[in-house]
mmCIF file of C-alpha atoms (C1' of nucleotides) in Angstrom:
data_model
loop_
_atom_site.group_PDB
_atom_site.id
_atom_site.type_symbol
_atom_site.label_atom_id
_atom_site.label_comp_id
_atom_site.label_asym_id
_atom_site.label_seq_id
_atom_site.Cartn_x
_atom_site.Cartn_y
_atom_site.Cartn_z
ATOM 1 C CA MET I 530 -55.181 -9.137 -17.823
ATOM 2 C CA THR I 531 -58.012 -11.448 -16.183
ATOM 3 C CA LEU I 532 -58.774 -14.769 -16.987
ATOM 4 C CA HIS I 533 -62.376 -15.695 -17.274
ATOM 5 C CA ARG I 534 -61.919 -19.450 -18.447
ATOM 6 C CA GLN I 535 -59.359 -22.248 -18.696
ATOM 7 C CA SER I 536 -57.055 -23.131 -21.092
ATOM 8 C CA LEU I 537 -53.718 -25.094 -21.209
ATOM 9 C CA ILE I 538 -50.896 -23.361 -19.945
ATOM 10 C CA LEU I 539 -53.070 -20.677 -19.067
ATOM 11 C CA THR I 540 -54.099 -21.413 -15.643
ATOM 12 C CA GLU I 541 -54.061 -18.836 -12.876
ATOM 13 C CA ALA I 542 -51.601 -21.296 -11.406
ATOM 14 C CA CYS I 543 -49.608 -21.133 -15.102
ATOM 15 C CA PRO I 544 -45.948 -19.386 -13.640
ATOM 16 C CA ILE I 545 -45.806 -17.855 -17.474
ATOM 17 C CA ARG I 546 -48.955 -15.145 -17.203
ATOM 18 C CA ASP I 547 -48.373 -15.115 -13.800
ATOM 19 C CA VAL I 548 -44.655 -13.486 -14.117
ATOM 20 C CA LEU I 549 -45.480 -12.161 -17.684
ATOM 21 C CA ASP I 550 -48.843 -10.205 -16.748
ATOM 22 C CA ARG I 551 -46.639 -7.999 -15.130
ATOM 23 C CA LEU I 552 -44.772 -7.017 -17.866
ATOM 24 C CA GLY I 553 -48.008 -5.828 -19.236
ATOM 25 C CA ASP I 554 -48.652 -3.355 -17.305
ATOM 26 C CA ARG I 555 -47.163 0.281 -18.433
ATOM 27 C CA TRP I 556 -44.567 0.568 -15.094
ATOM 28 C CA THR I 557 -43.740 -2.116 -13.574
ATOM 29 C CA VAL I 558 -40.564 -2.462 -16.365
ATOM 30 C CA LEU I 559 -39.623 1.223 -16.081
ATOM 31 C CA VAL I 560 -39.710 0.825 -12.228
ATOM 32 C CA LEU I 561 -37.358 -2.252 -12.065
ATOM 33 C CA HIS I 562 -35.027 -0.505 -14.596
ATOM 34 C CA GLU I 563 -34.687 2.340 -12.299
ATOM 35 C CA LEU I 564 -34.442 0.141 -9.299
ATOM 36 C CA ALA I 565 -31.954 -1.729 -10.893
ATOM 37 C CA ALA I 566 -29.339 1.139 -10.426
ATOM 38 C CA GLY I 567 -29.918 1.585 -6.619
ATOM 39 C CA THR I 568 -32.463 2.140 -3.926
ATOM 40 C CA LEU I 569 -34.552 5.069 -4.311
ATOM 41 C CA ARG I 570 -36.775 6.988 -2.162
ATOM 42 C CA PHE I 571 -40.478 7.109 -3.752
ATOM 43 C CA SER I 572 -40.017 10.408 -4.586
ATOM 44 C CA GLU I 573 -37.098 9.847 -6.543
ATOM 45 C CA LEU I 574 -38.633 7.128 -8.667
ATOM 46 C CA ARG I 575 -41.464 9.588 -9.611
ATOM 47 C CA LYS I 576 -39.036 12.486 -10.541
ATOM 48 C CA ARG I 577 -36.935 9.567 -12.539
ATOM 49 C CA ILE I 578 -40.111 8.557 -14.204
ATOM 50 C CA ALA I 579 -41.460 11.843 -14.558
ATOM 51 C CA ASP I 580 -45.118 10.733 -16.056
ATOM 52 C CA ILE I 581 -45.851 8.223 -13.605
ATOM 53 C CA SER I 582 -49.007 9.135 -11.338
ATOM 54 C CA PRO I 583 -48.722 8.582 -7.513
ATOM 55 C CA ARG I 584 -51.142 6.250 -8.050
ATOM 56 C CA MET I 585 -49.590 4.226 -10.425
ATOM 57 C CA LEU I 586 -46.524 4.275 -8.685
ATOM 58 C CA ALA I 587 -47.658 2.923 -5.715
ATOM 59 C CA GLN I 588 -49.872 0.591 -7.040
ATOM 60 C CA THR I 589 -47.077 -0.571 -8.733
ATOM 61 C CA LEU I 590 -44.215 -0.646 -5.940
ATOM 62 C CA ARG I 591 -47.355 -2.716 -4.264
ATOM 63 C CA HIS I 592 -47.408 -5.605 -6.700
ATOM 64 C CA LEU I 593 -43.317 -5.559 -6.904
ATOM 65 C CA GLU I 594 -43.330 -5.721 -2.812
ATOM 66 C CA GLN I 595 -46.348 -8.522 -2.807
ATOM 67 C CA ASP I 596 -44.204 -10.698 -5.267
ATOM 68 C CA GLY I 597 -40.598 -10.333 -3.245
ATOM 69 C CA LEU I 598 -38.973 -8.339 -6.210
ATOM 70 C CA VAL I 599 -38.364 -4.930 -3.973
ATOM 71 C CA LYS I 600 -38.160 -4.505 -0.107
ATOM 72 C CA ARG I 601 -39.810 -1.678 1.100
ATOM 73 C CA ASP I 602 -38.145 0.130 4.120
ATOM 74 C CA VAL I 603 -39.558 2.951 5.874
ATOM 75 C CA PHE I 604 -38.055 5.436 8.452
ATOM 76 C CA PRO I 605 -40.572 6.721 10.991
ATOM 77 C CA THR I 606 -39.116 10.252 10.561
ATOM 78 C CA VAL I 607 -40.952 13.508 9.847
ATOM 79 C CA PRO I 608 -41.494 13.805 7.338
ATOM 80 C CA PRO I 609 -41.847 10.040 6.218
ATOM 81 C CA ARG I 610 -39.229 8.502 4.347
ATOM 82 C CA VAL I 611 -39.640 5.148 2.168
ATOM 83 C CA ASP I 612 -36.978 3.321 0.573
ATOM 84 C CA TYR I 613 -37.431 0.880 -2.011
ATOM 85 C CA THR I 614 -34.899 -1.986 -3.127
ATOM 86 C CA LEU I 615 -34.310 -4.999 -5.505
ATOM 87 C CA THR I 616 -34.354 -8.031 -3.887
ATOM 88 C CA ALA I 617 -32.007 -11.016 -4.816
ATOM 89 C CA LEU I 618 -35.349 -12.220 -6.704
ATOM 90 C CA GLY I 619 -36.074 -8.423 -8.209
ATOM 91 C CA THR I 620 -32.507 -8.714 -9.131
ATOM 92 C CA SER I 621 -32.186 -12.205 -10.951
ATOM 93 C CA PHE I 622 -36.056 -11.569 -12.903
ATOM 94 C CA PHE I 623 -34.679 -8.091 -13.772
ATOM 95 C CA GLU I 624 -31.510 -9.931 -15.306
ATOM 96 C CA ARG I 625 -33.767 -11.729 -17.846
ATOM 97 C CA VAL I 626 -36.118 -8.771 -18.387
ATOM 98 C CA GLU I 627 -33.074 -7.179 -19.358
ATOM 99 C CA MET I 628 -32.189 -9.733 -21.731
ATOM 100 C CA LEU I 629 -35.496 -9.364 -23.711
ATOM 101 C CA ALA I 630 -34.633 -5.628 -23.428
ATOM 102 C CA ARG I 631 -31.549 -6.433 -25.079
ATOM 103 C CA TRP I 632 -33.084 -8.699 -28.201
ATOM 104 C CA ALA I 633 -35.545 -5.658 -28.447
ATOM 105 C CA ALA I 634 -32.785 -2.879 -29.145
ATOM 106 C CA GLU I 635 -30.873 -5.475 -31.157
ATOM 107 C CA ASN I 636 -33.673 -6.112 -33.808
ATOM 108 C CA HIS I 637 -35.547 -3.062 -32.829
ATOM 109 C CA GLU I 638 -34.630 -2.432 -37.059
ATOM 110 C CA ALA I 639 -35.738 -5.383 -37.862
ATOM 111 C CA VAL I 640 -39.004 -5.082 -36.914
ATOM 112 C CA LYS I 641 -39.599 -1.578 -38.025
ATOM 113 C CA ALA I 642 -38.606 -2.932 -41.572
ATOM 114 C CA ALA I 643 -40.975 -5.597 -41.226
ATOM 115 C CA ARG I 644 -43.632 -3.345 -40.275
ATOM 116 C CA ARG I 645 -42.971 -0.821 -42.974
ATOM 117 C CA ALA I 646 -42.966 -3.285 -45.702
ATOM 118 C CA TYR I 647 -45.795 -5.149 -44.198
ATOM 119 C CA VAL I 648 -49.100 -4.746 -46.490
ATOM 120 C CA ALA I 649 -52.635 -5.881 -44.871
ATOM 121 C CA PRO I 650 -53.518 -9.451 -46.531
ATOM 122 C CA ALA I 651 -56.336 -9.027 -49.282
ATOM 123 C CA ALA I 652 -58.903 -10.738 -47.034
ATOM 124 C CA ASN I 653 -58.565 -13.661 -49.180
ATOM 125 C CA ALA I 654 -56.671 -15.616 -51.656
ATOM 126 C CA PRO I 655 -54.330 -13.189 -52.641
ATOM 127 C CA LYS I 656 -54.930 -14.621 -56.314
ATOM 128 C CA MET C 1352 -50.632 0.483 -24.132
ATOM 129 C CA THR C 1353 -50.916 3.886 -25.762
ATOM 130 C CA LEU C 1354 -48.561 6.355 -24.765
ATOM 131 C CA HIS C 1355 -49.457 9.762 -24.208
ATOM 132 C CA ARG C 1356 -46.762 12.013 -22.724
ATOM 133 C CA GLN C 1357 -42.785 11.029 -23.326
ATOM 134 C CA SER C 1358 -40.530 9.569 -20.915
ATOM 135 C CA LEU C 1359 -36.378 8.485 -21.019
ATOM 136 C CA ILE C 1360 -37.279 5.068 -22.349
ATOM 137 C CA LEU C 1361 -40.845 5.578 -22.638
ATOM 138 C CA THR C 1362 -40.766 7.059 -25.758
ATOM 139 C CA GLU C 1363 -42.419 5.012 -28.925
ATOM 140 C CA ALA C 1364 -39.089 4.728 -30.272
ATOM 141 C CA CYS C 1365 -38.048 2.758 -27.416
ATOM 142 C CA PRO C 1366 -37.441 -0.643 -28.318
ATOM 143 C CA ILE C 1367 -38.162 -1.790 -24.928
ATOM 144 C CA ARG C 1368 -41.607 -0.599 -24.669
ATOM 145 C CA ASP C 1369 -41.736 -1.514 -28.529
ATOM 146 C CA VAL C 1370 -41.406 -5.118 -28.093
ATOM 147 C CA LEU C 1371 -42.594 -5.721 -24.761
ATOM 148 C CA ASP C 1372 -46.047 -3.763 -25.368
ATOM 149 C CA ARG C 1373 -46.479 -7.361 -27.106
ATOM 150 C CA LEU C 1374 -46.055 -9.300 -24.520
ATOM 151 C CA GLY C 1375 -48.926 -7.386 -22.300
ATOM 152 C CA ASP C 1376 -52.053 -8.846 -24.562
ATOM 153 C CA ARG C 1377 -53.150 -12.390 -23.389
ATOM 154 C CA TRP C 1378 -52.716 -14.133 -26.144
ATOM 155 C CA THR C 1379 -49.154 -13.421 -28.251
ATOM 156 C CA VAL C 1380 -47.047 -15.296 -25.933
ATOM 157 C CA LEU C 1381 -49.574 -18.189 -25.719
ATOM 158 C CA VAL C 1382 -49.378 -18.282 -29.996
ATOM 159 C CA LEU C 1383 -46.017 -18.145 -30.334
ATOM 160 C CA HIS C 1384 -45.684 -20.961 -27.920
ATOM 161 C CA GLU C 1385 -48.066 -23.013 -30.129
ATOM 162 C CA LEU C 1386 -45.991 -21.912 -33.010
ATOM 163 C CA ALA C 1387 -42.508 -22.577 -31.399
ATOM 164 C CA ALA C 1388 -43.327 -26.143 -32.009
ATOM 165 C CA GLY C 1389 -43.598 -25.741 -36.231
ATOM 166 C CA THR C 1390 -46.103 -24.236 -38.497
ATOM 167 C CA LEU C 1391 -49.699 -24.506 -38.094
ATOM 168 C CA ARG C 1392 -52.840 -23.314 -39.602
ATOM 169 C CA PHE C 1393 -55.466 -20.996 -38.092
ATOM 170 C CA SER C 1394 -57.706 -23.792 -37.057
ATOM 171 C CA GLU C 1395 -55.485 -26.268 -35.548
ATOM 172 C CA LEU C 1396 -54.488 -22.554 -33.004
ATOM 173 C CA ARG C 1397 -57.801 -22.203 -32.562
ATOM 174 C CA LYS C 1398 -58.591 -25.886 -31.437
ATOM 175 C CA ARG C 1399 -54.545 -25.673 -29.143
ATOM 176 C CA ILE C 1400 -55.972 -22.865 -28.025
ATOM 177 C CA ALA C 1401 -59.063 -23.693 -27.119
ATOM 178 C CA ASP C 1402 -60.331 -20.257 -25.384
ATOM 179 C CA ILE C 1403 -59.488 -17.851 -28.056
ATOM 180 C CA SER C 1404 -61.609 -16.257 -30.094
ATOM 181 C CA PRO C 1405 -61.157 -16.160 -33.933
ATOM 182 C CA ARG C 1406 -61.042 -12.361 -33.149
ATOM 183 C CA MET C 1407 -58.591 -12.158 -30.921
ATOM 184 C CA LEU C 1408 -56.236 -15.627 -32.620
ATOM 185 C CA ALA C 1409 -56.361 -12.944 -36.115
ATOM 186 C CA GLN C 1410 -55.556 -10.346 -34.589
ATOM 187 C CA THR C 1411 -52.749 -11.452 -32.607
ATOM 188 C CA LEU C 1412 -51.325 -13.167 -35.466
ATOM 189 C CA ARG C 1413 -51.732 -9.480 -37.639
ATOM 190 C CA HIS C 1414 -49.338 -8.095 -35.034
ATOM 191 C CA LEU C 1415 -47.011 -10.578 -35.146
ATOM 192 C CA GLU C 1416 -46.874 -11.051 -38.888
ATOM 193 C CA GLN C 1417 -46.453 -7.476 -39.093
ATOM 194 C CA ASP C 1418 -43.361 -7.436 -36.744
ATOM 195 C CA GLY C 1419 -41.922 -9.947 -39.011
ATOM 196 C CA LEU C 1420 -42.234 -12.582 -36.271
ATOM 197 C CA VAL C 1421 -44.382 -14.929 -38.027
ATOM 198 C CA LYS C 1422 -45.481 -15.784 -41.543
ATOM 199 C CA ARG C 1423 -48.274 -15.961 -43.244
ATOM 200 C CA ASP C 1424 -48.970 -18.721 -46.044
ATOM 201 C CA VAL C 1425 -52.326 -18.713 -47.708
ATOM 202 C CA PHE C 1426 -53.057 -21.619 -50.023
ATOM 203 C CA PRO C 1427 -55.860 -20.633 -52.705
ATOM 204 C CA THR C 1428 -57.273 -23.716 -52.580
ATOM 205 C CA VAL C 1429 -61.437 -24.540 -51.515
ATOM 206 C CA PRO C 1430 -61.729 -24.589 -48.289
ATOM 207 C CA PRO C 1431 -58.901 -22.306 -47.980
ATOM 208 C CA ARG C 1432 -55.686 -22.870 -45.970
ATOM 209 C CA VAL C 1433 -53.584 -20.767 -44.223
ATOM 210 C CA ASP C 1434 -50.576 -21.656 -42.709
ATOM 211 C CA TYR C 1435 -48.801 -20.064 -39.843
ATOM 212 C CA THR C 1436 -44.641 -20.079 -38.843
ATOM 213 C CA LEU C 1437 -42.560 -18.507 -36.666
ATOM 214 C CA THR C 1438 -39.875 -16.524 -38.929
ATOM 215 C CA ALA C 1439 -35.628 -16.262 -37.496
ATOM 216 C CA LEU C 1440 -36.590 -13.634 -35.917
ATOM 217 C CA GLY C 1441 -39.738 -14.983 -34.882
ATOM 218 C CA THR C 1442 -38.075 -17.648 -33.105
ATOM 219 C CA SER C 1443 -35.292 -15.850 -31.615
ATOM 220 C CA PHE C 1444 -37.086 -13.359 -29.943
ATOM 221 C CA PHE C 1445 -39.053 -16.761 -28.440
ATOM 222 C CA GLU C 1446 -36.044 -18.323 -27.364
ATOM 223 C CA ARG C 1447 -36.016 -14.839 -25.017
ATOM 224 C CA VAL C 1448 -39.399 -15.186 -23.737
ATOM 225 C CA GLU C 1449 -38.783 -18.850 -23.165
ATOM 226 C CA MET C 1450 -35.705 -17.696 -20.759
ATOM 227 C CA LEU C 1451 -38.251 -15.381 -18.698
ATOM 228 C CA ALA C 1452 -40.977 -18.639 -18.725
ATOM 229 C CA ARG C 1453 -38.070 -20.767 -17.556
ATOM 230 C CA TRP C 1454 -36.928 -17.965 -14.527
ATOM 231 C CA ALA C 1455 -41.179 -18.031 -13.789
ATOM 232 C CA ALA C 1456 -41.326 -21.634 -13.779
ATOM 233 C CA GLU C 1457 -37.772 -21.840 -11.100
ATOM 234 C CA ASN C 1458 -38.811 -18.960 -8.691
ATOM 235 C CA HIS C 1459 -42.750 -19.222 -8.889
ATOM 236 C CA GLU C 1460 -42.772 -20.925 -5.221
ATOM 237 C CA ALA C 1461 -40.775 -18.388 -4.269
ATOM 238 C CA VAL C 1462 -43.224 -15.524 -5.960
ATOM 239 C CA LYS C 1463 -46.470 -17.452 -4.399
ATOM 240 C CA ALA C 1464 -44.758 -17.591 -0.836
ATOM 241 C CA ALA C 1465 -43.752 -13.904 -0.861
ATOM 242 C CA ARG C 1466 -47.125 -12.993 -1.921
ATOM 243 C CA ARG C 1467 -48.882 -15.210 1.167
ATOM 244 C CA ALA C 1468 -46.415 -13.983 3.770
ATOM 245 C CA TYR C 1469 -47.169 -10.405 2.228
ATOM 246 C CA VAL C 1470 -48.874 -7.718 4.578
ATOM 247 C CA ALA C 1471 -50.268 -4.821 3.589
ATOM 248 C CA PRO C 1472 -47.989 -1.549 4.759
ATOM 249 C CA ALA C 1473 -50.219 0.248 8.069
ATOM 250 C CA ALA C 1474 -50.227 3.247 5.744
ATOM 251 C CA ASN C 1475 -47.671 4.811 7.386
ATOM 252 C CA ALA C 1476 -44.969 4.059 9.747
ATOM 253 C CA PRO C 1477 -45.278 0.610 10.845
ATOM 254 C CA LYS C 1478 -44.374 2.477 14.453
ATOM 255 C "C1'" DC D 241 -43.612 13.179 1.911
ATOM 256 C "C1'" DT D 242 -45.976 8.999 0.867
ATOM 257 C "C1'" DG D 243 -49.855 6.862 -0.652
ATOM 258 C "C1'" DC D 244 -54.938 5.894 -0.010
ATOM 259 C "C1'" DA D 245 -59.652 6.853 -2.228
ATOM 260 C "C1'" DT D 246 -62.640 8.405 -5.576
ATOM 261 C "C1'" DC D 247 -63.888 9.432 -10.330
ATOM 262 C "C1'" DC D 248 -63.661 9.325 -15.132
ATOM 263 C "C1'" DA D 249 -61.558 8.414 -19.861
ATOM 264 C "C1'" DT D 250 -60.148 5.064 -22.557
ATOM 265 C "C1'" DA D 251 -58.845 0.885 -24.688
ATOM 266 C "C1'" DG D 252 -58.773 -4.363 -24.591
ATOM 267 C "C1'" DG D 253 -61.049 -8.073 -25.503
ATOM 268 C "C1'" DG D 254 -65.126 -11.393 -24.913
ATOM 269 C "C1'" DA D 255 -69.992 -12.989 -27.566
ATOM 270 C "C1'" DT D 256 -72.054 -13.730 -31.591
ATOM 271 C "C1'" DA D 257 -73.076 -13.333 -36.430
ATOM 272 C "C1'" DC D 258 -71.782 -12.818 -40.787
ATOM 273 C "C1'" DT D 259 -69.269 -13.461 -45.219
ATOM 274 C "C1'" DG D 260 -65.265 -14.986 -49.480
ATOM 275 C "C1'" DC T 165 -61.589 -22.760 -43.452
ATOM 276 C "C1'" DA T 166 -60.519 -18.289 -42.337
ATOM 277 C "C1'" DG T 167 -61.605 -14.922 -40.894
ATOM 278 C "C1'" DT T 168 -64.345 -9.734 -40.310
ATOM 279 C "C1'" DA T 169 -67.822 -6.685 -38.358
ATOM 280 C "C1'" DT T 170 -70.579 -5.450 -34.394
ATOM 281 C "C1'" DC T 171 -71.918 -4.679 -29.917
ATOM 282 C "C1'" DC T 172 -70.843 -4.586 -25.569
ATOM 283 C "C1'" DC T 173 -68.452 -5.011 -20.986
ATOM 284 C "C1'" DT T 174 -64.514 -4.741 -17.963
ATOM 285 C "C1'" DA T 175 -60.227 -3.309 -16.201
ATOM 286 C "C1'" DT T 176 -56.109 -0.305 -16.414
ATOM 287 C "C1'" DG T 177 -54.585 3.893 -15.517
ATOM 288 C "C1'" DG T 178 -55.187 9.143 -15.942
ATOM 289 C "C1'" DA T 179 -56.355 12.974 -12.536
ATOM 290 C "C1'" DT T 180 -57.742 14.958 -8.713
ATOM 291 C "C1'" DG T 181 -58.259 15.837 -3.719
ATOM 292 C "C1'" DC T 182 -57.179 13.923 1.148
ATOM 293 C "C1'" DA T 183 -54.980 12.012 4.983
ATOM 294 C "C1'" DG T 184 -50.950 9.792 8.180
#
DNA sequence: CTGCATCCATAGGGATACTG
DNA sequence: CAGTATCCCTATGGATGCAG
């Protein structure tokens, strides 16, 4: 979701985009969801999300870590072990995301019904 | 954001994805934001969002209409006129999105600070 | 185990031109 | 005015292989 030109609240400086962009990718919400239950290591996350590739999991975690939503703990053991935990910031963020998720759950039927009822506009003027 | 395999809450039947996917694209939130202030016609939306192409605006509006978040009113006049208005469903949805936006505004500094402070993990074991 | 590097397929979305 | 049709380019992300 790269931005080329400018627009009112669409600027890179715009907090809304800055945050919501992360919700756009396929995995961020899933990872937050799993971590919300408690600390997990890399491999545990892989097992729980199942169809995420290591590449995508690592990338998603890097982003979350960069934004200060997730803390990364490396144990210099053999074999290596890395724990991921939501920070306070991450928790508070996920709370809001959950509110949206709750809305989705509550209104999913209405949305699906609207989709079923939908008929494509006849180009112009329905006569 | 197409889904190929399956996953816990990642199924197509999953309300969370079903809703959040729409937040992923570049324009949905912007359009909702503009319509939250009141009914607008196609050209008015174009003017307000400025750098959206007619193609993308039409597509975004179709999606919102399909999901029952936006109502489309066609006036068979010459020249044609089409009004877009948030439905009750759309309004209630946008309220939740706004909560996220508010979080983003409040915590943007913290996020930016985290990004500045971030240093890439040294491959493994920080020693 | 953790994860980076590489290669590649695909879909989202920009620019433009054209119609009812 | 309100879109649609077309072309094309780029970023996202899947698969794989390698490394600390």
